[in-house]
PDB file of C-alpha atoms and ligand atoms in Angstrom:
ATOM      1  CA  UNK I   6       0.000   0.000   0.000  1.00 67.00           C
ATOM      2  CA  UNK I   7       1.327   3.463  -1.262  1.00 87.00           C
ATOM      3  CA  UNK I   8       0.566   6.694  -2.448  1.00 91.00           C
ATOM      4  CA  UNK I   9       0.367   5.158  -5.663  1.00 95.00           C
ATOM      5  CA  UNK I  10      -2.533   3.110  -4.706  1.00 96.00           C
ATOM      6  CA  UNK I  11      -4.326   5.635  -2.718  1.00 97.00           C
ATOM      7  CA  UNK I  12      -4.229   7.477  -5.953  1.00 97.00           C
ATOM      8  CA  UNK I  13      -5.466   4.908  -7.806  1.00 97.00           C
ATOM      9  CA  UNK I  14      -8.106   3.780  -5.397  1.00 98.00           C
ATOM     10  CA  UNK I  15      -9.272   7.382  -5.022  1.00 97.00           C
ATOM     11  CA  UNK I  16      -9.477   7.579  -9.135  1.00 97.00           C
ATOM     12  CA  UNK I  17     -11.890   4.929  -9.262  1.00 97.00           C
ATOM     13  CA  UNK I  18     -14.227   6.255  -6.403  1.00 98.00           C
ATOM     14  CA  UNK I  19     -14.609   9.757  -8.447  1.00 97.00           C
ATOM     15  CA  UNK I  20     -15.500   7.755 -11.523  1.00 97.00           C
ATOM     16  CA  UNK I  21     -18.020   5.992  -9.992  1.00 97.00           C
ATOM     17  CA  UNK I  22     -19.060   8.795  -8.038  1.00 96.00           C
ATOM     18  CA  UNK I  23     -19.525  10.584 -11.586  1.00 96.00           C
ATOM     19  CA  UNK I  24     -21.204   8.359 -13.164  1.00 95.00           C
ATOM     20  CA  UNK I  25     -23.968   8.588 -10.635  1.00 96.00           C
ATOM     21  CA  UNK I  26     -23.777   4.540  -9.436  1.00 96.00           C
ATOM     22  CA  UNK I  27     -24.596   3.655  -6.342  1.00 96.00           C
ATOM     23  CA  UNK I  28     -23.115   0.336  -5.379  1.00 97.00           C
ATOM     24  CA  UNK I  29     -24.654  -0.611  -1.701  1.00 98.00           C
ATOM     25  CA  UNK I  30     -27.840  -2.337  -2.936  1.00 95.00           C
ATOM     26  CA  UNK I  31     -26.412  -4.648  -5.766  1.00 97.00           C
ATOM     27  CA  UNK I  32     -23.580  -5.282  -3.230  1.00 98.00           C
ATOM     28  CA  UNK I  33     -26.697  -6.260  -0.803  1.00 98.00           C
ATOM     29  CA  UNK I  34     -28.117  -8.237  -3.036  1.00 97.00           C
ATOM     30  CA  UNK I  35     -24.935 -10.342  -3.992  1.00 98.00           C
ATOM     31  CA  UNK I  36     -24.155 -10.779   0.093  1.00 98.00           C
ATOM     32  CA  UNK I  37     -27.682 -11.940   0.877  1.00 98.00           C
ATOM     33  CA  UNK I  38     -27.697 -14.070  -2.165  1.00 98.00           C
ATOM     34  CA  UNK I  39     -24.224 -15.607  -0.999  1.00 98.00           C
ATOM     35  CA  UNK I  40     -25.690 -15.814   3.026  1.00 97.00           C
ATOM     36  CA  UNK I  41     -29.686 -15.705   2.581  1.00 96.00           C
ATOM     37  CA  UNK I  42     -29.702 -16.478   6.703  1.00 94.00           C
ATOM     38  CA  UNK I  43     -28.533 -13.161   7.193  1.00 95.00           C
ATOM     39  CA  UNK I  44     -31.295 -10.821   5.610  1.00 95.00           C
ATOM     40  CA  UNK I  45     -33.497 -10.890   8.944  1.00 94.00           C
ATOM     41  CA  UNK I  46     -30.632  -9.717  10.991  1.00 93.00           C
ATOM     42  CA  UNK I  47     -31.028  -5.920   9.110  1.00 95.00           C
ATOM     43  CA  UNK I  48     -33.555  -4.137  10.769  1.00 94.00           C
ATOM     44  CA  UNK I  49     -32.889  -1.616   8.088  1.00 95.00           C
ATOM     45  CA  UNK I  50     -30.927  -2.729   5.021  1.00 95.00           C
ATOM     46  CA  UNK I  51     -31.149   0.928   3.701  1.00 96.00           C
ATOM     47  CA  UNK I  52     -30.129   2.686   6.620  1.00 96.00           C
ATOM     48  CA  UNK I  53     -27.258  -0.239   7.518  1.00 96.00           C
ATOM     49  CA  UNK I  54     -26.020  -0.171   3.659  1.00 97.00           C
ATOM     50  CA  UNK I  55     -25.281   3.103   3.377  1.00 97.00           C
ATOM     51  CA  UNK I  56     -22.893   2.506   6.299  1.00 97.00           C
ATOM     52  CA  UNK I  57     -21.320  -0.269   5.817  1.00 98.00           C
ATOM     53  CA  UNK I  58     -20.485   0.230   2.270  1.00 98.00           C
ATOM     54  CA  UNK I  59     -19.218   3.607   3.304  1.00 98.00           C
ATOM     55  CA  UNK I  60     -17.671   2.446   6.529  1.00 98.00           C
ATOM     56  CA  UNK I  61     -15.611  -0.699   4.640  1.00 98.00           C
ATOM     57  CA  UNK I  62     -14.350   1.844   1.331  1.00 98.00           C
ATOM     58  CA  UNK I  63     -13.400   4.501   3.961  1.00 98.00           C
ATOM     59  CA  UNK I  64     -11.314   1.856   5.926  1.00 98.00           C
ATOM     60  CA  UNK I  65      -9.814   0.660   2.717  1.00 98.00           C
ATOM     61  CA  UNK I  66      -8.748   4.109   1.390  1.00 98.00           C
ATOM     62  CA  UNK I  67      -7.496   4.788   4.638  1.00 98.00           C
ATOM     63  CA  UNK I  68      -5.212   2.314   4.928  1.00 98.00           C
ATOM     64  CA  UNK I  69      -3.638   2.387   1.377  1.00 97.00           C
ATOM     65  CA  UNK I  70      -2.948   6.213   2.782  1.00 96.00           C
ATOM     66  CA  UNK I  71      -1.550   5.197   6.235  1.00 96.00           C
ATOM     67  CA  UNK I  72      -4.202   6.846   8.139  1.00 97.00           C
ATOM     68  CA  UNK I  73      -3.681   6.551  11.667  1.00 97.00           C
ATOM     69  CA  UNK I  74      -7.822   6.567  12.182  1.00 98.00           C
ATOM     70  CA  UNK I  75      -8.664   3.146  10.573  1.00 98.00           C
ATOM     71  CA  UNK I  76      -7.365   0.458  13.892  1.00 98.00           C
ATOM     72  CA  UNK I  77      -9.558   2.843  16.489  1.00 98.00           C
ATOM     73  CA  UNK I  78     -12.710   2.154  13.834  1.00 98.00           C
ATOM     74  CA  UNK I  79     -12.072  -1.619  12.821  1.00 98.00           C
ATOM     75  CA  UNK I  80     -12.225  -2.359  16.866  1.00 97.00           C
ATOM     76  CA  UNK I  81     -15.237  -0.362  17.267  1.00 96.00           C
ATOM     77  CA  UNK I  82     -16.546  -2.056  14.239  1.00 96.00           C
ATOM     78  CA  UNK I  83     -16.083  -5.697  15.356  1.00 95.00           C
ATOM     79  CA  UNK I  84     -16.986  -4.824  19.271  1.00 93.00           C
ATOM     80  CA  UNK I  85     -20.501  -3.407  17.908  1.00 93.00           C
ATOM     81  CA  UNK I  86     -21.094  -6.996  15.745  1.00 94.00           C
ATOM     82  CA  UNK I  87     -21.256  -8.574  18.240  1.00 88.00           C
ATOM     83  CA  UNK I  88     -24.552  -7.844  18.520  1.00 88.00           C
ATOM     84  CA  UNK I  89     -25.764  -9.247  15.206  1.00 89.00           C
ATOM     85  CA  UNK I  90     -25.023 -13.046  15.953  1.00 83.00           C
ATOM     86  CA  UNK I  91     -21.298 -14.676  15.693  1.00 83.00           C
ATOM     87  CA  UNK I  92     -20.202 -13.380  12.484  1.00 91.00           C
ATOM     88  CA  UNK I  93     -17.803 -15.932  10.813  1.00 94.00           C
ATOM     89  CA  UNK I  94     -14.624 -13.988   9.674  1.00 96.00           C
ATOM     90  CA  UNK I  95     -15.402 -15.536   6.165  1.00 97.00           C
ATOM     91  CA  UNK I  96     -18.594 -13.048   6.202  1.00 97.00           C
ATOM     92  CA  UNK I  97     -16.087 -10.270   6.384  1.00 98.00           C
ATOM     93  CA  UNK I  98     -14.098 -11.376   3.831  1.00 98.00           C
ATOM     94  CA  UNK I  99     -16.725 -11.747   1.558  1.00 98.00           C
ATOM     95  CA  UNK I 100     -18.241  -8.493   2.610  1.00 98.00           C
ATOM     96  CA  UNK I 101     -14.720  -7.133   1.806  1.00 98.00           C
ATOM     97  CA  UNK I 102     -14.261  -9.138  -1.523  1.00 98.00           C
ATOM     98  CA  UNK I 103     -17.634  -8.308  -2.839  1.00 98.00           C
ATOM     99  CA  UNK I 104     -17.588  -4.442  -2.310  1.00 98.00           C
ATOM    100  CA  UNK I 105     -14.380  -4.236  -3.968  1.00 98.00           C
ATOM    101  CA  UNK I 106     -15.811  -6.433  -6.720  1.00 98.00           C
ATOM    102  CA  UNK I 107     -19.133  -4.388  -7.141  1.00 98.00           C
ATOM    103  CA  UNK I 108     -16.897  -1.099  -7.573  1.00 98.00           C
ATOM    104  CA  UNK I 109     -15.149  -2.680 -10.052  1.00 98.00           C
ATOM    105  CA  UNK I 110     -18.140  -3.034 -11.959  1.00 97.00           C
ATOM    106  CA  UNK I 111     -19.362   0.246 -11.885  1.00 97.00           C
ATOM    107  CA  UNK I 112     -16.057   1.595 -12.510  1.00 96.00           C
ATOM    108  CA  UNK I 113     -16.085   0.429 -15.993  1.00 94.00           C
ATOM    109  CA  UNK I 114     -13.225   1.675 -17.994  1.00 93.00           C
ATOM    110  CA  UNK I 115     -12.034   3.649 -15.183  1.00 92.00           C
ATOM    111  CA  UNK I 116     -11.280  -0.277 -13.530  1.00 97.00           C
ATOM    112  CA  UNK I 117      -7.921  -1.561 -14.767  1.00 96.00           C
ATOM    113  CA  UNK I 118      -5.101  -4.048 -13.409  1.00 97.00           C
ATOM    114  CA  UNK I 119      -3.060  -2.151 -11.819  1.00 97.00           C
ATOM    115  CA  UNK I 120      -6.475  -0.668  -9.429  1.00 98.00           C
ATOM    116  CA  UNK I 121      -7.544  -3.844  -8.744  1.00 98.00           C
ATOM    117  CA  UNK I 122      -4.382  -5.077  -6.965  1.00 98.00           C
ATOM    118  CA  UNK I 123      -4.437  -1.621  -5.613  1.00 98.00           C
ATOM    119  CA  UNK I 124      -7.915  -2.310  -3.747  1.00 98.00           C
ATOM    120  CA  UNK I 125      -7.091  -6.259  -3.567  1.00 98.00           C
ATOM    121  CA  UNK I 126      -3.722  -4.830  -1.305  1.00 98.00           C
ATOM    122  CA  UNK I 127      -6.063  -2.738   0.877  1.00 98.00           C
ATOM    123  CA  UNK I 128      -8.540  -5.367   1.168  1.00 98.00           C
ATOM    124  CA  UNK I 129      -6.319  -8.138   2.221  1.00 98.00           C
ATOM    125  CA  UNK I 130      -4.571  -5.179   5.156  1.00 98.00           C
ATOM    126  CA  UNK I 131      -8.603  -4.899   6.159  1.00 98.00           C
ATOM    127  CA  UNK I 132      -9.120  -8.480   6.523  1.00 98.00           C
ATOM    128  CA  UNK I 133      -5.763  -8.812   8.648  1.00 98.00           C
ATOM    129  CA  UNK I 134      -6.768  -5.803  10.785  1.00 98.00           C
ATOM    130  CA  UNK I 135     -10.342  -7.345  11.697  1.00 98.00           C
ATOM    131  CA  UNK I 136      -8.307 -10.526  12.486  1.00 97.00           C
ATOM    132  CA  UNK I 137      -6.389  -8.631  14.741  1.00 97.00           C
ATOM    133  CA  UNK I 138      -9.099  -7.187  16.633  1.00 97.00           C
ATOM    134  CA  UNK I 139     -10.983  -9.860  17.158  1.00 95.00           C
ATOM    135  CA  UNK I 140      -8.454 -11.639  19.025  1.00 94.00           C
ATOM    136  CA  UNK I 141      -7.500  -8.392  20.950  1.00 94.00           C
ATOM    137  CA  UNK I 142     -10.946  -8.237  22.229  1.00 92.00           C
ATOM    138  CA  UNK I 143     -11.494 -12.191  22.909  1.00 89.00           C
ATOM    139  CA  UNK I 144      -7.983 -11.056  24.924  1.00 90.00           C
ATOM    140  CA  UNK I 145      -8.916  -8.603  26.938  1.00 90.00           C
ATOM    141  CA  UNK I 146     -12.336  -8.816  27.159  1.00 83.00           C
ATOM    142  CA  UNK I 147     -13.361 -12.689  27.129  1.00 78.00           C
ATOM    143  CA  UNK I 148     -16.622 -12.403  28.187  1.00 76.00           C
ATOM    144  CA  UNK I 149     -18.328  -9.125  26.478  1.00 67.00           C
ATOM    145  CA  UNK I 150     -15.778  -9.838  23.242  1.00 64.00           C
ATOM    146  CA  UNK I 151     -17.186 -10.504  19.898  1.00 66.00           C
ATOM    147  CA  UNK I 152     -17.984 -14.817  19.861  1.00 63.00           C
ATOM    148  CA  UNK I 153     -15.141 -15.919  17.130  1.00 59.00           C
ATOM    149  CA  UNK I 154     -17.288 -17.962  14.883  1.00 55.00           C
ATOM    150  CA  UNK I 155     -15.246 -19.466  12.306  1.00 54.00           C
TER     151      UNK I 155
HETATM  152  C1  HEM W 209     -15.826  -4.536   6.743  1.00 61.53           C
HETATM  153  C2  HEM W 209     -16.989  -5.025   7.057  1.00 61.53           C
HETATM  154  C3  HEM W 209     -18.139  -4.273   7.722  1.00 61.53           C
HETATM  155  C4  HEM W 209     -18.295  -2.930   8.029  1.00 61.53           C
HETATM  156  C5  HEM W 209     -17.313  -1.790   7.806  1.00 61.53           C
HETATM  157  C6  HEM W 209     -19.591  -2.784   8.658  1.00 61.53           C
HETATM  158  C7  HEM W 209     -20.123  -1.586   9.128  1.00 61.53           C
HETATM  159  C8  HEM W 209     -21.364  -1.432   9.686  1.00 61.53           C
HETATM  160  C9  HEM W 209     -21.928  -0.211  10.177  1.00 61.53           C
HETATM  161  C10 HEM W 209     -21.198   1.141  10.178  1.00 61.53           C
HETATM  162  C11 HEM W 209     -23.176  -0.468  10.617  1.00 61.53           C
HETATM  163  C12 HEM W 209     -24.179   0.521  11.179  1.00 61.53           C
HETATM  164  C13 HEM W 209     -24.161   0.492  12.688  1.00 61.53           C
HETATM  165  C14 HEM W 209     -25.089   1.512  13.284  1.00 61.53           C
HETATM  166  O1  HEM W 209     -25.589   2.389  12.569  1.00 61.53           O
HETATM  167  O2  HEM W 209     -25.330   1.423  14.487  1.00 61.53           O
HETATM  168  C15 HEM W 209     -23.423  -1.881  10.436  1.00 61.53           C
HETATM  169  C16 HEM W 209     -24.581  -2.521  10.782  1.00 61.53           C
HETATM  170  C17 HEM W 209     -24.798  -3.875  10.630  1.00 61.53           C
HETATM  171  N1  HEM W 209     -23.905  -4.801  10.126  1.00 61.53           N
HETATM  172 FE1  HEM W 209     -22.067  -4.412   9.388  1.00 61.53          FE
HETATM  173  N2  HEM W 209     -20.199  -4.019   8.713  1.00 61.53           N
HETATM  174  C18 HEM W 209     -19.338  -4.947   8.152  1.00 61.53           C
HETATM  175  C19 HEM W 209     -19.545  -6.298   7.998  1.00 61.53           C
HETATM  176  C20 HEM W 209     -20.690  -6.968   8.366  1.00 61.53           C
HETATM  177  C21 HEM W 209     -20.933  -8.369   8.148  1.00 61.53           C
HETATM  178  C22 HEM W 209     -19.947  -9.359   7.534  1.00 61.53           C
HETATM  179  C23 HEM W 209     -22.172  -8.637   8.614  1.00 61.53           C
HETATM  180  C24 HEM W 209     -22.839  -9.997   8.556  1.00 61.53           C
HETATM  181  C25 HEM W 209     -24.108 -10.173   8.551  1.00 61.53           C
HETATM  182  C26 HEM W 209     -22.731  -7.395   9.126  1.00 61.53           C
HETATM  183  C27 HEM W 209     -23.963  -7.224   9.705  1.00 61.53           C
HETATM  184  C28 HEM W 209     -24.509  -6.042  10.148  1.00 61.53           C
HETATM  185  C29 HEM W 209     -25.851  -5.921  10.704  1.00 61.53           C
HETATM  186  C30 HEM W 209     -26.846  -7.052  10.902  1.00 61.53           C
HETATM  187  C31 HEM W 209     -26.035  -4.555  11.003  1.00 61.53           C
HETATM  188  C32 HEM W 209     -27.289  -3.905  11.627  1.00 61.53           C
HETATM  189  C33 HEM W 209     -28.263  -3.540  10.562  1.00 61.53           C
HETATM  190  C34 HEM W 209     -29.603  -3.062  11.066  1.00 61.53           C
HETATM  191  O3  HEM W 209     -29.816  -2.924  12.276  1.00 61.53           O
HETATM  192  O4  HEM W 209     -30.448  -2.837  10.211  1.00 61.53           O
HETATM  193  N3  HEM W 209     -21.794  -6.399   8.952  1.00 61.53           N
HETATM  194  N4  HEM W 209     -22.311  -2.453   9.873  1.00 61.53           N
END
């Protein structure tokens, strides 16, 4: 992660930005279609999408750039699911996966080879840092921590 990819990463966000696309509900429709058990747990997929499509590019961008903001939200992120149910960490990483894969496709020409490995680097630092906090909070807070489904 670089510079170079922040750049990159931030081209492809004003492209689709420009073009008007919206990615959250097709990338809702591809996760529920993947994990149909989930859908009742969203009390309000609208209100809930906007976030966490927002909430997983922002953490993304942010770490291709260094930002010292992303750990603080990652731990908040995976202390306040624990309240939707034992998320298996391969529900992240298809969240993760799947976001970066629906950009891609509104991108369009904007989407090349060198932006996907870009994103894929940023996505694979995001996966590590949920890792990580997970088994800081099952640490040092065993019995309020997030359960670590697998
Ligand atoms: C990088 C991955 C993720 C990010 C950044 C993220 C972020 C968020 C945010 C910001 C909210 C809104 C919280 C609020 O407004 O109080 C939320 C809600 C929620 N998230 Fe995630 N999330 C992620 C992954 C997941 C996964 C894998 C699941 C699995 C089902 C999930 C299930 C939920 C549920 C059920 C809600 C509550 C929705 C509602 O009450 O309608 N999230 N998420």
């Amino acid at each position: 992660m670089s510079a170079a990819d922040a750049a990159l990463m931030e081209a492809s966000l004003v492209a689709v930005a420009d073009a008007g696309i919206d990615i959250r509900l097709p990338l809702f429709e591809r996760f529920f279609a993947a994990y149909p058990a989930r859908r009742p747990s969203f009390i309000s997929v609208d209100a809930a999408s906007r976030r966490m499509t927002d909430e997983t590019l922002q953490m993304m961008f942010g770490l291709a750039g260094g930002e010292a903001w992303v750990w603080p939200l990652v731990a908040e992120l995976v202390f306040t699911h624990r309240s939707y149910g034992a998320l298996p960490i391969g529900e992240y990483d298809a969240f993760i996966d799947m976001t970066v894969a629906e950009l891609g496709v509104a991108a369009g020409d904007a989407w090349n080879a060198e932006t996907a490995a870009a994103w894929a680097r940023s996505a694979a630092a995001l996966k590590t840092m949920i890792r990580k906090a997970r088994a800081e909070w099952a640490e040092a807070m065993p019995a309020g921590a997030p359960q670590l489904a697998e």
